Coordinates of N, CA, C and O in Angstrom, one line a residue:
M1 N -6.5 -131.5 -31.9 CA -7.8 -132.0 -32.6 C -7.8 -131.1 -33.9 O -8.3 -131.7 -34.9
K2 N -7.5 -129.9 -34.0 CA -7.6 -128.8 -35.1 C -6.6 -129.4 -36.1 O -6.8 -129.6 -37.2
R3 N -5.4 -130.0 -35.6 CA -4.5 -130.3 -36.5 C -4.9 -131.8 -37.3 O -4.6 -131.8 -38.5
L4 N -5.5 -132.6 -36.5 CA -6.2 -133.8 -37.0 C -7.0 -133.6 -38.1 O -7.0 -134.3 -39.2
F5 N -8.0 -132.8 -37.8 CA -9.0 -132.3 -38.8 C -8.5 -131.7 -40.1 O -8.8 -132.0 -41.2
S6 N -7.4 -130.7 -40.0 CA -6.7 -130.3 -41.2 C -6.0 -131.4 -42.1 O -5.9 -131.4 -43.2
I7 N -5.4 -132.3 -41.5 CA -4.7 -133.6 -42.1 C -5.9 -134.5 -42.9 O -5.7 -134.8 -44.0
I8 N -6.9 -134.7 -42.1 CA -8.0 -135.6 -42.7 C -8.5 -134.7 -44.1 O -8.7 -135.4 -45.0
L9 N -8.7 -133.2 -43.7 CA -9.2 -132.5 -44.9 C -8.4 -132.6 -46.2 O -8.7 -132.6 -47.2
L10 N -6.8 -132.3 -45.8 CA -6.0 -132.3 -46.8 C -6.1 -133.7 -47.5 O -5.8 -133.9 -48.9
L11 N -6.1 -134.7 -46.8 CA -6.1 -136.1 -47.5 C -7.3 -136.3 -48.2 O -7.3 -136.9 -49.4
A12 N -8.5 -136.0 -47.7 CA -9.8 -135.9 -48.6 C -9.6 -135.2 -49.9 O -9.9 -135.6 -51.0
V13 N -9.0 -133.9 -50.0 CA -8.7 -133.1 -51.1 C -7.9 -133.8 -52.1 O -8.1 -133.8 -53.2
I14 N -6.8 -134.4 -51.4 CA -5.8 -135.1 -52.3 C -6.6 -136.4 -53.1 O -6.4 -136.7 -54.2
F15 N -7.3 -137.1 -52.3 CA -8.1 -138.2 -52.8 C -9.1 -137.9 -53.9 O -9.1 -138.3 -55.0
V16 N -9.8 -136.6 -53.8 CA -10.7 -136.3 -54.8 C -10.0 -135.8 -56.1 O -10.4 -136.0 -57.1
L17 N -8.9 -135.1 -55.8 CA -8.2 -134.6 -57.0 C -7.6 -135.8 -57.9 O -7.7 -135.9 -59.1
S18 N -7.0 -136.8 -57.1 CA -6.4 -137.8 -57.8 C -7.5 -138.8 -58.3 O -7.4 -139.3 -59.6
A19 N -8.8 -138.8 -57.7 CA -9.8 -139.6 -58.4 C -10.5 -138.9 -59.7 O -10.9 -139.6 -60.6
T20 N -10.4 -137.7 -59.6 CA -11.0 -136.8 -60.8 C -9.8 -136.3 -61.9 O -10.2 -135.7 -62.5
N21 N -8.8 -137.1 -61.7 CA -7.8 -136.5 -62.8 C -8.2 -137.2 -64.2 O -8.1 -138.5 -64.1
P22 N -8.6 -136.5 -65.2 CA -8.9 -137.1 -66.4 C -7.9 -137.7 -67.2 O -6.7 -137.3 -67.1
D23 N -8.2 -138.8 -67.8 CA -7.3 -139.6 -68.6 C -7.1 -139.0 -70.1 O -7.8 -138.2 -70.6
R24 N -6.0 -139.5 -70.8 CA -5.8 -139.0 -72.4 C -7.1 -139.1 -73.1 O -7.4 -138.2 -73.9
S25 N -7.7 -140.4 -73.0 CA -8.8 -140.6 -74.0 C -9.9 -139.4 -73.7 O -10.4 -138.9 -74.8
E26 N -10.3 -139.1 -72.6 CA -11.1 -138.0 -72.2 C -10.7 -136.8 -72.9 O -11.7 -136.2 -73.4
Y27 N -9.5 -136.4 -72.7 CA -9.0 -135.3 -73.2 C -9.0 -135.3 -74.8 O -9.5 -134.2 -75.3
I28 N -8.7 -136.3 -75.5 CA -8.8 -136.4 -76.9 C -10.3 -136.1 -77.3 O -10.4 -135.5 -78.3
E29 N -11.3 -136.8 -76.6 CA -12.6 -136.8 -77.1 C -13.0 -135.1 -76.8 O -13.8 -134.6 -77.8
W30 N -12.6 -134.5 -75.8 CA -13.0 -133.1 -75.5 C -12.5 -132.3 -76.5 O -13.2 -131.5 -77.2
I31 N -11.3 -132.4 -76.8 CA -10.4 -131.7 -77.8 C -11.1 -131.6 -79.2 O -11.2 -130.7 -80.0
N32 N -11.5 -132.8 -79.5 CA -12.1 -133.2 -80.9 C -13.4 -132.5 -81.0 O -13.7 -131.9 -81.9
H33 N -14.3 -132.7 -79.9 CA -15.5 -132.1 -80.1 C -15.5 -130.3 -80.0 O -16.2 -129.9 -80.6
K34 N -14.6 -129.9 -79.1 CA -14.3 -128.5 -79.1 C -13.9 -127.9 -80.5 O -14.5 -126.9 -80.9
T35 N -13.0 -128.6 -81.2 CA -12.5 -128.1 -82.3 C -13.7 -128.3 -83.5 O -13.8 -127.3 -84.2
M36 N -14.4 -129.3 -83.5 CA -15.6 -129.4 -84.3 C -16.4 -128.5 -84.2 O -17.1 -127.8 -85.2
D37 N -16.8 -128.0 -82.8 CA -17.6 -126.9 -82.6 C -17.2 -125.5 -83.1 O -18.2 -124.8 -83.5
Q38 N -16.0 -125.3 -83.0 CA -15.6 -124.0 -83.5 C -15.3 -123.9 -85.0 O -15.2 -122.9 -85.5
S39 N -15.4 -125.0 -85.8 CA -15.2 -125.0 -87.1 C -16.4 -124.7 -87.9 O -17.7 -125.3 -87.6
S40 N -16.3 -123.8 -88.9 CA -17.4 -123.5 -89.4 C -17.5 -124.0 -90.9 O -18.5 -123.9 -91.6
N41 N -16.4 -124.8 -91.4 CA -16.2 -125.3 -92.5 C -16.7 -126.7 -92.5 O -16.2 -127.7 -91.7
L42 N -17.8 -127.2 -93.3 CA -18.2 -128.4 -93.4 C -17.2 -129.6 -93.7 O -17.2 -130.7 -93.2
L43 N -16.1 -129.3 -94.6 CA -15.2 -130.3 -95.0 C -14.4 -130.5 -93.9 O -14.0 -131.6 -93.6
Q44 N -14.0 -129.4 -93.0 CA -13.0 -129.5 -91.8 C -13.8 -130.3 -90.7 O -13.3 -131.1 -90.1
K45 N -15.2 -130.2 -90.5 CA -15.8 -131.0 -89.6 C -15.9 -132.4 -90.1 O -15.8 -133.3 -89.2
G46 N -16.0 -132.7 -91.3 CA -16.0 -134.0 -91.8 C -14.9 -134.8 -91.6 O -14.8 -135.9 -91.0
I47 N -13.6 -134.1 -91.9 CA -12.4 -134.6 -91.6 C -12.0 -134.9 -90.0 O -11.6 -135.9 -89.8
L48 N -12.5 -133.9 -89.3 CA -12.2 -134.1 -87.8 C -13.3 -135.2 -87.3 O -12.8 -135.8 -86.3
S49 N -14.5 -135.3 -87.7 CA -15.4 -136.4 -87.3 C -14.6 -137.9 -87.7 O -14.9 -138.9 -87.0
L50 N -14.0 -138.0 -88.8 CA -13.4 -139.1 -89.3 C -12.0 -139.4 -88.6 O -11.9 -140.6 -88.2
A51 N -11.1 -138.5 -88.7 CA -9.8 -138.7 -88.2 C -9.3 -137.8 -87.2 O -8.1 -137.8 -87.0
G52 N -10.2 -137.0 -86.6 CA -9.8 -135.9 -85.6 C -9.2 -136.7 -84.4 O -8.0 -136.2 -83.9
K53 N -9.7 -137.6 -83.9 CA -8.9 -138.3 -82.8 C -7.8 -138.8 -82.9 O -6.7 -138.6 -82.1
S54 N -7.4 -139.5 -84.1 CA -6.1 -139.8 -84.5 C -5.0 -138.6 -84.6 O -3.8 -138.7 -84.2
I55 N -5.5 -137.4 -85.2 CA -4.7 -136.3 -85.4 C -4.4 -135.9 -84.0 O -3.2 -135.5 -83.7
F56 N -5.5 -135.6 -83.3 CA -5.2 -134.9 -81.9 C -4.4 -135.9 -81.0 O -3.5 -135.5 -80.2
D57 N -4.5 -137.3 -81.1 CA -3.8 -138.2 -80.2 C -2.3 -138.1 -80.8 O -1.4 -138.2 -79.8
A58 N -2.0 -138.1 -81.9 CA -0.7 -138.1 -82.5 C 0.1 -136.8 -81.9 O 1.4 -136.8 -81.8
G59 N -0.9 -135.7 -81.9 CA 0.0 -134.4 -81.6 C -0.1 -133.7 -80.1 O 0.1 -132.7 -79.9
T60 N -0.6 -134.6 -79.5 CA -0.8 -134.2 -77.9 C 0.4 -135.2 -77.1 O 0.6 -136.3 -77.1
T61 N 0.7 -134.3 -75.9 CA 1.7 -134.9 -75.0 C 1.0 -134.6 -73.7 O 0.2 -133.7 -73.4
K62 N 1.2 -135.7 -72.8 CA 0.6 -135.3 -71.4 C 1.6 -135.6 -70.3 O 2.3 -136.4 -70.5
K63 N 1.5 -134.5 -69.5 CA 2.4 -134.7 -68.0 C 1.4 -135.0 -67.0 O 0.5 -134.1 -66.8
D64 N 1.5 -136.0 -66.3 CA 0.7 -136.6 -65.2 C 1.2 -136.1 -63.9 O 2.3 -136.7 -63.8
Y65 N 0.6 -135.3 -63.1 CA 1.2 -134.9 -62.0 C 0.3 -135.4 -60.8 O 0.4 -135.0 -59.5
F66 N -0.3 -136.6 -60.9 CA -1.1 -137.3 -60.0 C -2.4 -136.7 -59.7 O -3.4 -137.2 -59.6
L67 N -2.3 -135.3 -59.2 CA -3.5 -134.5 -58.7 C -4.4 -133.9 -59.9 O -5.4 -133.6 -60.0
F68 N -3.5 -133.5 -61.1 CA -3.9 -133.0 -62.3 C -3.0 -133.5 -63.2 O -1.8 -133.9 -63.1
S69 N -3.5 -133.0 -64.7 CA -2.5 -133.5 -65.8 C -2.5 -132.2 -66.7 O -3.3 -131.5 -66.6
I70 N -1.3 -132.0 -67.3 CA -1.2 -130.9 -68.4 C -1.1 -131.6 -69.7 O -0.1 -132.4 -70.0
Y71 N -2.0 -131.1 -70.5 CA -1.8 -131.5 -72.1 C -1.4 -130.4 -72.9 O -1.8 -129.3 -72.8
K72 N -0.5 -130.9 -73.7 CA -0.2 -129.9 -74.9 C -0.3 -130.5 -76.2 O 0.0 -131.6 -76.5
T73 N -1.4 -129.8 -76.8 CA -1.6 -130.2 -78.3 C -1.2 -129.3 -79.3 O -1.3 -128.2 -79.3
D74 N -0.5 -129.8 -80.3 CA -0.1 -129.2 -81.5 C -1.2 -129.4 -82.6 O -1.2 -130.3 -83.1
F75 N -1.9 -128.2 -82.8 CA -2.8 -128.2 -83.9 C -2.4 -127.7 -85.3 O -3.3 -127.4 -86.3
S76 N -1.2 -127.7 -85.6 CA -0.6 -127.2 -86.8 C -1.1 -128.0 -88.0 O -1.3 -127.4 -89.1
D77 N -1.4 -129.2 -87.7 CA -2.1 -130.0 -88.8 C -3.5 -129.5 -89.4 O -3.8 -129.7 -90.5
V78 N -4.1 -129.0 -88.6 CA -5.5 -128.4 -88.9 C -5.3 -126.9 -88.8 O -6.6 -126.2 -89.0
G79 N -4.2 -126.4 -88.7 CA -4.0 -124.9 -88.9 C -4.6 -124.0 -87.7 O -4.8 -122.9 -87.9
R80 N -4.6 -124.5 -86.4 CA -4.9 -123.8 -85.2 C -3.7 -123.3 -84.2 O -4.2 -123.1 -83.4
G81 N -2.5 -123.8 -84.6 CA -1.6 -123.5 -83.4 C -1.4 -124.5 -82.5 O -1.7 -125.7 -82.5
K82 N -0.8 -124.1 -81.4 CA -0.5 -125.0 -80.2 C -1.7 -124.5 -78.9 O -1.8 -123.3 -78.7
V83 N -2.1 -125.5 -78.2 CA -3.0 -125.3 -77.0 C -2.2 -126.1 -75.8 O -1.9 -127.3 -76.0
T84 N -2.4 -125.5 -74.6 CA -2.0 -126.0 -73.4 C -3.2 -126.0 -72.4 O -3.8 -124.9 -72.1
T85 N -3.6 -127.2 -71.9 CA -4.7 -127.3 -71.0 C -4.4 -127.9 -70.0 O -3.6 -129.1 -70.0
I86 N -5.1 -127.7 -68.8 CA -4.9 -128.5 -67.7 C -6.3 -129.3 -67.4 O -7.3 -128.8 -67.7
G87 N -6.2 -130.6 -66.9 CA -7.1 -131.4 -66.7 C -7.3 -131.6 -65.2 O -6.2 -132.2 -64.5
V88 N -8.4 -131.3 -64.5 CA -8.6 -131.4 -63.2 C -10.0 -131.3 -62.8 O -10.9 -130.8 -63.5
F89 N -10.3 -132.3 -61.8 CA -11.7 -132.4 -61.5 C -12.7 -132.9 -62.7 O -13.7 -132.2 -62.8
N90 N -12.2 -133.7 -63.6 CA -13.0 -134.2 -64.8 C -13.3 -133.1 -65.6 O -14.2 -133.1 -66.4
Q91 N -12.5 -131.9 -65.5 CA -12.7 -130.8 -66.5 C -11.4 -130.5 -67.2 O -10.1 -130.8 -66.7
F92 N -11.5 -129.8 -68.4 CA -10.4 -129.3 -68.9 C -10.6 -127.8 -69.2 O -11.3 -127.2 -69.6
I93 N -9.3 -127.1 -68.7 CA -9.3 -125.7 -68.7 C -8.1 -125.3 -69.6 O -6.9 -125.5 -69.1
P94 N -8.3 -124.6 -70.7 CA -7.2 -124.0 -71.5 C -6.5 -123.0 -70.9 O -6.9 -122.1 -70.1
L95 N -5.1 -123.2 -70.8 CA -4.2 -122.3 -70.1 C -3.6 -121.3 -71.2 O -3.6 -120.1 -71.0
T96 N -3.2 -121.9 -72.3 CA -2.6 -121.0 -73.3 C -3.1 -121.3 -74.6 O -3.3 -122.6 -74.9
S97 N -2.9 -120.4 -75.6 CA -3.4 -120.9 -76.9 C -2.9 -119.9 -78.0 O -2.9 -118.8 -77.8
N98 N -2.1 -120.6 -78.8 CA -1.3 -119.8 -79.8 C -2.0 -120.2 -81.1 O -1.4 -120.5 -82.2
E99 N -3.3 -119.8 -81.2 CA -4.0 -120.0 -82.4 C -3.5 -119.1 -83.5 O -3.3 -118.0 -83.3
K100 N -3.5 -119.7 -84.7 CA -3.2 -118.8 -85.8 C -4.5 -118.3 -86.3 O -5.5 -118.6 -86.3

């Protein structure tokens, strides 16, 4: 009985993780807003509001592991280096940042 409960719990966790694995468009939206919030330059904010999503979409790679995703974004075009982020539970957690 204890083993059956453990298996059901494991399946429930796997289902929740797979159902809350955010997709690429959510990541692009999140990273664009995060970068705009960190920017203090009005010109840079304007450029990011107009073309940020296409810049980040072109510079982002995604590895989908079904339960979570790892995103690597190259911010070299906007002078911020490279960022690696994990997407899990509909959240994005920066793992590494090589900001210039």
